[in-house]
Structure formats: structure tokens, C-alpha cells
């Protein structure tokens, strides 16, 4: 199977069967994101453990397949991660989408890296970049504002 086909399959799978969909129990922080260009909406819920770890993460949303797949992939990969690791993964992912930087975070296994890479093709479609990054920017704002909630 070509890499491109594998990537498409991963996106389709996450778009059709989003992981961690709905409000997670006992969420402590949340934030909403909106992409007016495409009409995508996302609401991210996290349960943070004393500012150190993402114990649980989930999302609700509607929009195109890319936005749903991206939010699903985000929750799948970041659940259980320490906050500093999560921030590295978010930065790394945004650089991947915007500048095609490789995924270099050590704490990810090959399957997780491939899953993140599946969205890298959107760089060729500027209109879709916001669809792919919306959930990640939203989570970023959850993590940055967590002390003010
Ligand atoms: Zn979209």
C-alpha cells in the first residue's frame, strides 16, 4: 500500500469513527474552536491532574472529515500524556502541518507518528490547513488558560 493511501485510510477511519467523542466524565477544563472558512466547530474537554497530566480528553464537534479526524487523532494521541510532552506534540504537529517538519517527539511510537503524519498532506490545500489545526489550537488554549478557570 502506498503511504498516501495509508494516510487516507487513517483519516477516513478517524473521520467516520471518531475516538473519544462526547463529554468526558469529570472534565476540569474545556474550550471551543471555530473555523468560519469551512464551518467546522469543536469543543474540547480535558480532565487535568494537578496541572501535570492529561488524565482524560474528549471532544464534541461537527464539520468536515478532516476537522473531525484531526480532533479524534488529537484525543487518541494525547490522552494520558504529561502536559509538557503534550505541548511538545502540539508544537510538533503544527510545524508538521504548516512547514512539513518531521515528527521528532521521542515519546511517540511509530503507529502514533504515522497517525499524525496522515494529516501532513493538507499543506497542499491551504483551505484545509485550518480544518486540520483547529482542534490543536483549541487544546493549546485549554492548556495555556488552565489556571484561570
Ligand atoms: Zn473543515
PDB file of C-alpha atoms and ligand atoms in Angstrom:
ATOM      1  CA  UNK A   1       0.000   0.000   0.000  1.00  0.00           C
ATOM      2  CA  UNK A   2       1.277   3.423  -0.825  1.00  0.00           C
ATOM      3  CA  UNK A   3       1.851   5.811   2.030  1.00  0.00           C
ATOM      4  CA  UNK A   4      -0.698   8.220   0.591  1.00  0.00           C
ATOM      5  CA  UNK A   5      -3.379   5.526   0.637  1.00  0.00           C
ATOM      6  CA  UNK A   6      -2.485   4.554   4.171  1.00  0.00           C
ATOM      7  CA  UNK A   7      -2.801   8.197   5.236  1.00  0.00           C
ATOM      8  CA  UNK A   8      -6.192   8.498   3.535  1.00  0.00           C
ATOM      9  CA  UNK A   9      -7.370   5.353   5.248  1.00  0.00           C
ATOM     10  CA  UNK A  10      -6.345   6.662   8.682  1.00  0.00           C
ATOM     11  CA  UNK A  11      -8.169   9.969   8.090  1.00  0.00           C
ATOM     12  CA  UNK A  12     -11.308   8.206   6.844  1.00  0.00           C
ATOM     13  CA  UNK A  13     -11.274   5.850   9.793  1.00  0.00           C
ATOM     14  CA  UNK A  14     -10.972   8.655  12.356  1.00  0.00           C
ATOM     15  CA  UNK A  15     -13.499  10.808  10.467  1.00  0.00           C
ATOM     16  CA  UNK A  16     -16.104   8.039  10.410  1.00  0.00           C
ATOM     17  CA  UNK A  17     -15.421   6.588  13.849  1.00  0.00           C
ATOM     18  CA  UNK A  18     -14.145   9.476  15.953  1.00  0.00           C
ATOM     19  CA  UNK A  19     -12.385   8.364  19.128  1.00  0.00           C
ATOM     20  CA  UNK A  20     -13.263   9.920  22.491  1.00  0.00           C
ATOM     21  CA  UNK A  21     -16.369  11.637  21.143  1.00  0.00           C
ATOM     22  CA  UNK A  22     -18.629  13.315  23.707  1.00  0.00           C
ATOM     23  CA  UNK A  23     -18.086  14.977  27.058  1.00  0.00           C
ATOM     24  CA  UNK A  24     -15.634  13.063  29.246  1.00  0.00           C
ATOM     25  CA  UNK A  25     -16.688  12.468  32.829  1.00  0.00           C
ATOM     26  CA  UNK A  26     -15.200  14.814  35.417  1.00  0.00           C
ATOM     27  CA  UNK A  27     -13.681  17.210  32.902  1.00  0.00           C
ATOM     28  CA  UNK A  28     -11.881  20.103  34.578  1.00  0.00           C
ATOM     29  CA  UNK A  29     -11.190  22.377  31.602  1.00  0.00           C
ATOM     30  CA  UNK A  30     -12.677  22.940  28.191  1.00  0.00           C
ATOM     31  CA  UNK A  31     -12.551  25.283  25.209  1.00  0.00           C
ATOM     32  CA  UNK A  32     -14.299  25.803  21.918  1.00  0.00           C
ATOM     33  CA  UNK A  33     -12.845  26.332  18.489  1.00  0.00           C
ATOM     34  CA  UNK A  34     -14.456  27.526  15.283  1.00  0.00           C
ATOM     35  CA  UNK A  35     -13.279  27.602  11.698  1.00  0.00           C
ATOM     36  CA  UNK A  36     -15.537  30.010   9.811  1.00  0.00           C
ATOM     37  CA  UNK A  37     -13.850  29.248   6.472  1.00  0.00           C
ATOM     38  CA  UNK A  38     -15.277  25.746   6.475  1.00  0.00           C
ATOM     39  CA  UNK A  39     -17.952  25.840   9.177  1.00  0.00           C
ATOM     40  CA  UNK A  40     -16.115  23.423  11.476  1.00  0.00           C
ATOM     41  CA  UNK A  41     -16.756  23.552  15.194  1.00  0.00           C
ATOM     42  CA  UNK A  42     -15.039  21.753  18.030  1.00  0.00           C
ATOM     43  CA  UNK A  43     -15.427  21.659  21.803  1.00  0.00           C
ATOM     44  CA  UNK A  44     -12.574  20.024  23.695  1.00  0.00           C
ATOM     45  CA  UNK A  45     -12.899  18.677  27.228  1.00  0.00           C
ATOM     46  CA  UNK A  46      -9.939  17.697  29.392  1.00  0.00           C
ATOM     47  CA  UNK A  47      -9.523  16.259  32.831  1.00  0.00           C
ATOM     48  CA  UNK A  48      -6.191  17.562  34.089  1.00  0.00           C
ATOM     49  CA  UNK A  49      -4.376  16.079  37.042  1.00  0.00           C
ATOM     50  CA  UNK A  50      -2.905  18.825  39.260  1.00  0.00           C
ATOM     51  CA  UNK A  51      -1.562  20.657  36.207  1.00  0.00           C
ATOM     52  CA  UNK A  52       0.756  17.804  35.304  1.00  0.00           C
ATOM     53  CA  UNK A  53      -1.062  15.317  33.177  1.00  0.00           C
ATOM     54  CA  UNK A  54      -3.987  14.905  30.785  1.00  0.00           C
ATOM     55  CA  UNK A  55      -5.938  12.166  32.547  1.00  0.00           C
ATOM     56  CA  UNK A  56      -8.770  12.233  30.068  1.00  0.00           C
ATOM     57  CA  UNK A  57      -9.615  14.139  26.921  1.00  0.00           C
ATOM     58  CA  UNK A  58     -12.591  14.122  24.601  1.00  0.00           C
ATOM     59  CA  UNK A  59     -14.347  16.303  22.068  1.00  0.00           C
ATOM     60  CA  UNK A  60     -17.640  17.207  20.503  1.00  0.00           C
ATOM     61  CA  UNK A  61     -17.778  18.752  17.095  1.00  0.00           C
ATOM     62  CA  UNK A  62     -19.197  18.993  13.657  1.00  0.00           C
ATOM     63  CA  UNK A  63     -17.681  19.810  10.333  1.00  0.00           C
ATOM     64  CA  UNK A  64     -15.686  18.273   7.538  1.00  0.00           C
ATOM     65  CA  UNK A  65     -13.964  14.893   7.690  1.00  0.00           C
ATOM     66  CA  UNK A  66     -10.531  16.480   8.128  1.00  0.00           C
ATOM     67  CA  UNK A  67     -11.581  18.515  11.178  1.00  0.00           C
ATOM     68  CA  UNK A  68     -13.237  15.517  12.835  1.00  0.00           C
ATOM     69  CA  UNK A  69     -10.349  13.190  12.038  1.00  0.00           C
ATOM     70  CA  UNK A  70      -7.854  15.701  13.369  1.00  0.00           C
ATOM     71  CA  UNK A  71      -9.740  16.153  16.666  1.00  0.00           C
ATOM     72  CA  UNK A  72     -10.113  12.392  17.026  1.00  0.00           C
ATOM     73  CA  UNK A  73      -6.397  11.830  16.384  1.00  0.00           C
ATOM     74  CA  UNK A  74      -5.526  14.547  18.893  1.00  0.00           C
ATOM     75  CA  UNK A  75      -7.535  12.930  21.697  1.00  0.00           C
ATOM     76  CA  UNK A  76      -6.253   9.484  20.811  1.00  0.00           C
ATOM     77  CA  UNK A  77      -2.614  10.556  20.990  1.00  0.00           C
ATOM     78  CA  UNK A  78      -2.690  12.992  23.900  1.00  0.00           C
ATOM     79  CA  UNK A  79      -4.756  11.015  26.407  1.00  0.00           C
ATOM     80  CA  UNK A  80      -2.573  10.160  29.382  1.00  0.00           C
ATOM     81  CA  UNK A  81       0.310  12.412  28.345  1.00  0.00           C
ATOM     82  CA  UNK A  82       2.169  14.740  30.685  1.00  0.00           C
ATOM     83  CA  UNK A  83       1.418  18.389  29.938  1.00  0.00           C
ATOM     84  CA  UNK A  84       4.953  19.270  28.880  1.00  0.00           C
ATOM     85  CA  UNK A  85       5.013  16.304  26.485  1.00  0.00           C
ATOM     86  CA  UNK A  86       1.558  17.270  25.188  1.00  0.00           C
ATOM     87  CA  UNK A  87       2.798  20.796  24.454  1.00  0.00           C
ATOM     88  CA  UNK A  88       5.757  19.410  22.508  1.00  0.00           C
ATOM     89  CA  UNK A  89       3.471  17.173  20.483  1.00  0.00           C
ATOM     90  CA  UNK A  90       1.130  20.084  19.713  1.00  0.00           C
ATOM     91  CA  UNK A  91       4.053  22.283  18.550  1.00  0.00           C
ATOM     92  CA  UNK A  92       5.485  19.440  16.540  1.00  0.00           C
ATOM     93  CA  UNK A  93       2.136  18.722  14.880  1.00  0.00           C
ATOM     94  CA  UNK A  94       1.535  22.379  13.974  1.00  0.00           C
ATOM     95  CA  UNK A  95       5.019  22.576  12.459  1.00  0.00           C
ATOM     96  CA  UNK A  96       4.315  19.400  10.525  1.00  0.00           C
ATOM     97  CA  UNK A  97       1.145  20.869   9.034  1.00  0.00           C
ATOM     98  CA  UNK A  98       2.473  24.348   8.353  1.00  0.00           C
ATOM     99  CA  UNK A  99       6.083  23.660   7.447  1.00  0.00           C
ATOM    100  CA  UNK A 100       6.278  19.908   6.900  1.00  0.00           C
ATOM    101  CA  UNK A 101       8.686  19.449   9.782  1.00  0.00           C
ATOM    102  CA  UNK A 102       9.063  15.818  10.776  1.00  0.00           C
ATOM    103  CA  UNK A 103       7.589  14.398  13.959  1.00  0.00           C
ATOM    104  CA  UNK A 104      10.508  14.242  16.378  1.00  0.00           C
ATOM    105  CA  UNK A 105       8.869  13.767  19.780  1.00  0.00           C
ATOM    106  CA  UNK A 106      10.544  10.750  21.376  1.00  0.00           C
ATOM    107  CA  UNK A 107       7.603   9.583  23.425  1.00  0.00           C
ATOM    108  CA  UNK A 108       5.529   8.604  20.397  1.00  0.00           C
ATOM    109  CA  UNK A 109       5.650   5.143  18.878  1.00  0.00           C
ATOM    110  CA  UNK A 110       5.747   4.519  15.126  1.00  0.00           C
ATOM    111  CA  UNK A 111       1.996   3.994  14.841  1.00  0.00           C
ATOM    112  CA  UNK A 112       1.320   7.294  16.602  1.00  0.00           C
ATOM    113  CA  UNK A 113       3.830   9.098  14.376  1.00  0.00           C
ATOM    114  CA  UNK A 114       2.225   7.623  11.253  1.00  0.00           C
ATOM    115  CA  UNK A 115      -1.203   8.663  12.527  1.00  0.00           C
ATOM    116  CA  UNK A 116      -0.032  12.258  12.981  1.00  0.00           C
ATOM    117  CA  UNK A 117       1.712  12.200   9.597  1.00  0.00           C
ATOM    118  CA  UNK A 118      -1.549  11.186   7.919  1.00  0.00           C
ATOM    119  CA  UNK A 119      -2.703  14.803   8.111  1.00  0.00           C
ATOM    120  CA  UNK A 120       0.508  16.233   6.624  1.00  0.00           C
ATOM    121  CA  UNK A 121      -0.986  16.265   3.099  1.00  0.00           C
ATOM    122  CA  UNK A 122      -3.254  19.207   3.916  1.00  0.00           C
ATOM    123  CA  UNK A 123      -0.315  21.537   3.449  1.00  0.00           C
ATOM    124  CA  UNK A 124      -1.029  21.282  -0.289  1.00  0.00           C
ATOM    125  CA  UNK A 125      -4.551  22.580   0.337  1.00  0.00           C
ATOM    126  CA  UNK A 126      -4.316  25.908   2.201  1.00  0.00           C
ATOM    127  CA  UNK A 127      -8.079  25.986   2.795  1.00  0.00           C
ATOM    128  CA  UNK A 128      -7.804  22.728   4.725  1.00  0.00           C
ATOM    129  CA  UNK A 129      -4.929  23.751   6.994  1.00  0.00           C
ATOM    130  CA  UNK A 130      -7.341  25.392   9.452  1.00  0.00           C
ATOM    131  CA  UNK A 131      -9.532  22.288   9.414  1.00  0.00           C
ATOM    132  CA  UNK A 132      -6.550  20.188  10.478  1.00  0.00           C
ATOM    133  CA  UNK A 133      -5.155  22.586  13.078  1.00  0.00           C
ATOM    134  CA  UNK A 134      -8.350  23.914  14.726  1.00  0.00           C
ATOM    135  CA  UNK A 135      -8.594  21.229  17.436  1.00  0.00           C
ATOM    136  CA  UNK A 136      -4.869  21.580  18.205  1.00  0.00           C
ATOM    137  CA  UNK A 137      -5.046  25.352  18.647  1.00  0.00           C
ATOM    138  CA  UNK A 138      -8.108  24.830  20.821  1.00  0.00           C
ATOM    139  CA  UNK A 139      -6.308  22.364  23.063  1.00  0.00           C
ATOM    140  CA  UNK A 140      -3.375  24.745  23.237  1.00  0.00           C
ATOM    141  CA  UNK A 141      -5.662  27.430  24.620  1.00  0.00           C
ATOM    142  CA  UNK A 142      -7.092  24.965  27.158  1.00  0.00           C
ATOM    143  CA  UNK A 143      -3.586  24.211  28.432  1.00  0.00           C
ATOM    144  CA  UNK A 144      -2.484  27.844  28.467  1.00  0.00           C
ATOM    145  CA  UNK A 145      -5.562  29.128  30.296  1.00  0.00           C
ATOM    146  CA  UNK A 146      -5.967  26.252  32.708  1.00  0.00           C
ATOM    147  CA  UNK A 147      -5.062  28.267  35.805  1.00  0.00           C
ATOM    148  CA  UNK A 148      -7.629  30.954  35.118  1.00  0.00           C
ATOM    149  CA  UNK A 149     -10.633  28.649  35.012  1.00  0.00           C
TER     150      UNK A 149
HETATM  151 ZN1  LIG B   1     -13.152  21.811   7.524  1.00  0.00          ZN
END
